[in-house]
Amino acid sequence: MNRLYHFPLSPFCRKVRLSLAEKKIEVELVEERYWEPDADFLRRNPAGKVPILKLNGHTYSDSTAICEMLEELHPTPALLPRDANDRYEVRRLVAWFDGKFHDEVTSKLLMERVYRKVMGLGYPDSKNVKQGLKAIKYHLDYMAWLLDQRRWLAGDSMSLADFTAAAHLSSLDYVSDVDWNRSEAVKDWYAKIKSRPAFRSILADQIPGNLPSRQYADLDF
Amino acid sequence: MNRLYHFPLSPFCRKVRLSLAEKKIEVELVEERYWEPDADFLRRNPAGKVPILKLNGHTYSDSTAICEMLEELHPTPALLPRDANDRYEVRRLVAWFDGKFHDEVTSKLLMERVYRKVMGLGYPDSKNVKQGLKAIKYHLDYMAWLLDQRRWLAGDSMSLADFTAAAHLSSLDYVSDVDWNRSEAVKDWYAKIKSRPAFRSILADQIPGNLPSRQYADLDF
């Protein structure tokens, strides 16, 4: 049985879910409250993090290593371009969103607004929320600048860079933290991604006690 | 002119330096005090981090994206194996050392013992140092467990996983934070890596005001 152990709003899990769905690899989704690690979960993944993918008898961890493996074993449709410099640009942006964007934005907003509550850690820290809301503007402007020169974030084809960015923005959109009016280009880009069949499962996510924002699942937002 | 903008003890820069040297790609090393960003440096890299590689007219950032690009454009000698599952294992371990090991060990020890001083941020925080010294034991044991089953960390060939781990351990060895007596297997593994020609430039690193540990450059440590 192929399975993905995940947490619904985790952008790292969403990146893998989008890759799997785009490549039409069916897996059972198993929700894992990874901050309450049990012995079984730690045996699956000594890093104690989600996502964990069980596929064809192998166990895989680390979202980027998983996506590279999926690309090599299931190359169609391609989420990395063919040219080495174009592939570099995709990987740079994947690292940008999972590293810098996550540190400056996702971790500040999602951690404060959702995870603290779900993990029982108390009220949001307004300083972090404020920093996150300030930083996301700069990142949306950077995306708009990229999309001014390219059809997709890393070039003229949709790639893992778009899925990575959309994974973070969709999680933030769940808690209404994305100002879609800031850039027409970013909004148009997200509308294209959001309407893909691969996105459906993500738009159906629900965290008990945290309803999604009104526009979250709306394709015409 | 091919150049690598770097900071001598940065494990991310060391990983790239080792890849470049192993593949015999010559670059001029330019030391960058990246925490004092100037306009020129930020133009080279909007993420404001080292390493930045200028190679054949292109500018590259993000150490892992750089190493993947080097692998694709300069495939010999190979630092990634051929089989997709073996490549996955290398990438998982690269992410392990640059993520979990860095968060739990390198950032706690190197940041406190060297960076604070160099950056003018004051004295080490002993709580962080204590946590780092505790966590490194667990990681050395994990490496010993891997090396009990394999010749190199990710399999039977030397790979980017070994260079990534050695990049972190060598930076920590500079400040004497690696207990080489903990595991014979890890010590033997590091001795093999340390004696490679690619390692020479790293063993010659010097941070003004912070002399390396006695065994740092000693091949027979």
mmCIF file of C-alpha atoms in Angstrom, chain A residues 9-117:
data_model
loop_
_atom_site.group_PDB
_atom_site.id
_atom_site.type_symbol
_atom_site.label_atom_id
_atom_site.label_comp_id
_atom_site.label_asym_id
_atom_site.label_seq_id
_atom_site.Cartn_x
_atom_site.Cartn_y
_atom_site.Cartn_z
ATOM 1 C CA LEU A 9 -1.283 22.550 6.052
ATOM 2 C CA SER A 10 2.414 21.641 5.842
ATOM 3 C CA PRO A 11 3.849 23.281 2.711
ATOM 4 C CA PHE A 12 6.506 20.540 2.484
ATOM 5 C CA CYS A 13 3.797 17.866 2.381
ATOM 6 C CA ARG A 14 1.782 19.906 -0.095
ATOM 7 C CA LYS A 15 4.736 20.110 -2.468
ATOM 8 C CA VAL A 16 4.971 16.301 -2.455
ATOM 9 C CA ARG A 17 1.179 15.889 -2.753
ATOM 10 C CA LEU A 18 1.163 18.175 -5.801
ATOM 11 C CA SER A 19 4.048 16.273 -7.433
ATOM 12 C CA LEU A 20 2.382 12.916 -6.793
ATOM 13 C CA ALA A 21 -0.989 14.103 -8.103
ATOM 14 C CA GLU A 22 0.499 15.766 -11.189
ATOM 15 C CA LYS A 23 2.303 12.516 -12.002
ATOM 16 C CA LYS A 24 -0.886 10.537 -11.269
ATOM 17 C CA ILE A 25 0.768 8.404 -8.569
ATOM 18 C CA GLU A 26 -1.979 7.320 -6.187
ATOM 19 C CA VAL A 27 -1.218 7.207 -2.475
ATOM 20 C CA GLU A 28 -3.314 6.945 0.644
ATOM 21 C CA LEU A 29 -2.988 10.104 2.748
ATOM 22 C CA VAL A 30 -2.411 9.427 6.447
ATOM 23 C CA GLU A 31 -2.514 12.413 8.771
ATOM 24 C CA GLU A 32 0.411 12.425 11.174
ATOM 25 C CA ARG A 33 0.544 14.654 14.218
ATOM 26 C CA TYR A 34 4.315 14.682 13.933
ATOM 27 C CA TRP A 35 4.854 16.886 16.974
ATOM 28 C CA GLU A 36 3.522 14.005 19.091
ATOM 29 C CA PRO A 37 5.983 11.452 17.787
ATOM 30 C CA ASP A 38 5.331 7.845 18.611
ATOM 31 C CA ALA A 39 7.824 5.012 18.274
ATOM 32 C CA ASP A 40 6.313 3.820 14.994
ATOM 33 C CA PHE A 41 6.609 7.213 13.379
ATOM 34 C CA LEU A 42 10.197 7.687 14.507
ATOM 35 C CA ARG A 43 11.041 4.287 13.086
ATOM 36 C CA ARG A 44 9.659 5.434 9.738
ATOM 37 C CA ASN A 45 11.654 8.653 9.929
ATOM 38 C CA PRO A 46 14.460 9.359 12.378
ATOM 39 C CA ALA A 47 14.230 13.067 11.504
ATOM 40 C CA GLY A 48 10.753 13.073 13.126
ATOM 41 C CA LYS A 49 9.240 15.203 10.386
ATOM 42 C CA VAL A 50 6.574 14.909 7.705
ATOM 43 C CA PRO A 51 6.240 14.093 4.839
ATOM 44 C CA ILE A 52 7.132 10.418 4.814
ATOM 45 C CA LEU A 53 6.336 8.546 1.621
ATOM 46 C CA LYS A 54 5.957 4.775 1.441
ATOM 47 C CA LEU A 55 6.138 3.832 -2.217
ATOM 48 C CA ASN A 56 6.729 0.406 -3.769
ATOM 49 C CA GLY A 57 8.246 -0.964 -0.580
ATOM 50 C CA HIS A 58 10.628 1.978 -0.005
ATOM 51 C CA THR A 59 10.347 4.621 2.721
ATOM 52 C CA TYR A 60 11.327 8.143 1.748
ATOM 53 C CA SER A 61 11.756 11.335 3.773
ATOM 54 C CA ASP A 62 12.746 14.937 3.034
ATOM 55 C CA SER A 63 10.350 16.650 0.663
ATOM 56 C CA THR A 64 12.943 17.846 -1.848
ATOM 57 C CA ALA A 65 14.765 14.497 -2.010
ATOM 58 C CA ILE A 66 11.343 12.865 -2.531
ATOM 59 C CA CYS A 67 10.443 15.211 -5.392
ATOM 60 C CA GLU A 68 13.823 14.624 -7.102
ATOM 61 C CA MET A 69 13.296 10.856 -6.779
ATOM 62 C CA LEU A 70 9.747 11.103 -8.200
ATOM 63 C CA GLU A 71 11.144 13.108 -11.113
ATOM 64 C CA GLU A 72 13.716 10.416 -11.865
ATOM 65 C CA LEU A 73 11.435 7.394 -11.455
ATOM 66 C CA HIS A 74 8.305 9.018 -12.944
ATOM 67 C CA PRO A 75 9.647 11.591 -15.392
ATOM 68 C CA THR A 76 6.310 12.333 -17.128
ATOM 69 C CA PRO A 77 4.912 14.941 -16.849
ATOM 70 C CA ALA A 78 8.221 16.676 -16.144
ATOM 71 C CA LEU A 79 8.481 19.125 -13.234
ATOM 72 C CA LEU A 80 12.143 19.864 -13.951
ATOM 73 C CA PRO A 81 13.198 21.211 -17.363
ATOM 74 C CA ARG A 82 15.890 19.527 -19.476
ATOM 75 C CA ASP A 83 18.610 22.176 -19.590
ATOM 76 C CA ALA A 84 21.020 22.159 -16.619
ATOM 77 C CA ASN A 85 20.858 25.929 -16.086
ATOM 78 C CA ASP A 86 17.061 25.884 -16.244
ATOM 79 C CA ARG A 87 17.046 23.024 -13.732
ATOM 80 C CA TYR A 88 19.349 25.061 -11.508
ATOM 81 C CA GLU A 89 16.875 27.937 -11.547
ATOM 82 C CA VAL A 90 14.040 25.617 -10.485
ATOM 83 C CA ARG A 91 16.136 24.198 -7.642
ATOM 84 C CA ARG A 92 17.228 27.655 -6.525
ATOM 85 C CA LEU A 93 13.609 28.748 -6.237
ATOM 86 C CA VAL A 94 12.520 25.536 -4.496
ATOM 87 C CA ALA A 95 15.240 26.254 -1.911
ATOM 88 C CA TRP A 96 14.195 29.932 -1.788
ATOM 89 C CA PHE A 97 10.588 29.138 -0.880
ATOM 90 C CA ASP A 98 11.343 26.197 1.429
ATOM 91 C CA GLY A 99 14.188 28.119 3.077
ATOM 92 C CA LYS A 100 13.971 31.896 3.061
ATOM 93 C CA PHE A 101 10.232 32.243 2.428
ATOM 94 C CA HIS A 102 9.489 29.572 5.033
ATOM 95 C CA ASP A 103 11.733 31.181 7.647
ATOM 96 C CA GLU A 104 10.511 34.720 7.037
ATOM 97 C CA VAL A 105 6.852 34.142 6.233
ATOM 98 C CA THR A 106 5.272 30.674 6.509
ATOM 99 C CA SER A 107 6.809 29.729 9.838
ATOM 100 C CA LYS A 108 5.908 33.113 11.337
ATOM 101 C CA LEU A 109 2.290 33.151 10.205
ATOM 102 C CA LEU A 110 1.204 29.518 10.036
ATOM 103 C CA MET A 111 3.062 28.589 13.209
ATOM 104 C CA GLU A 112 1.441 31.423 15.130
ATOM 105 C CA ARG A 113 -2.054 31.254 13.742
ATOM 106 C CA VAL A 114 -2.604 27.475 13.406
ATOM 107 C CA TYR A 115 0.150 25.253 14.776
ATOM 108 C CA ARG A 116 0.278 26.845 18.219
ATOM 109 C CA LYS A 117 -3.436 26.184 18.657
#
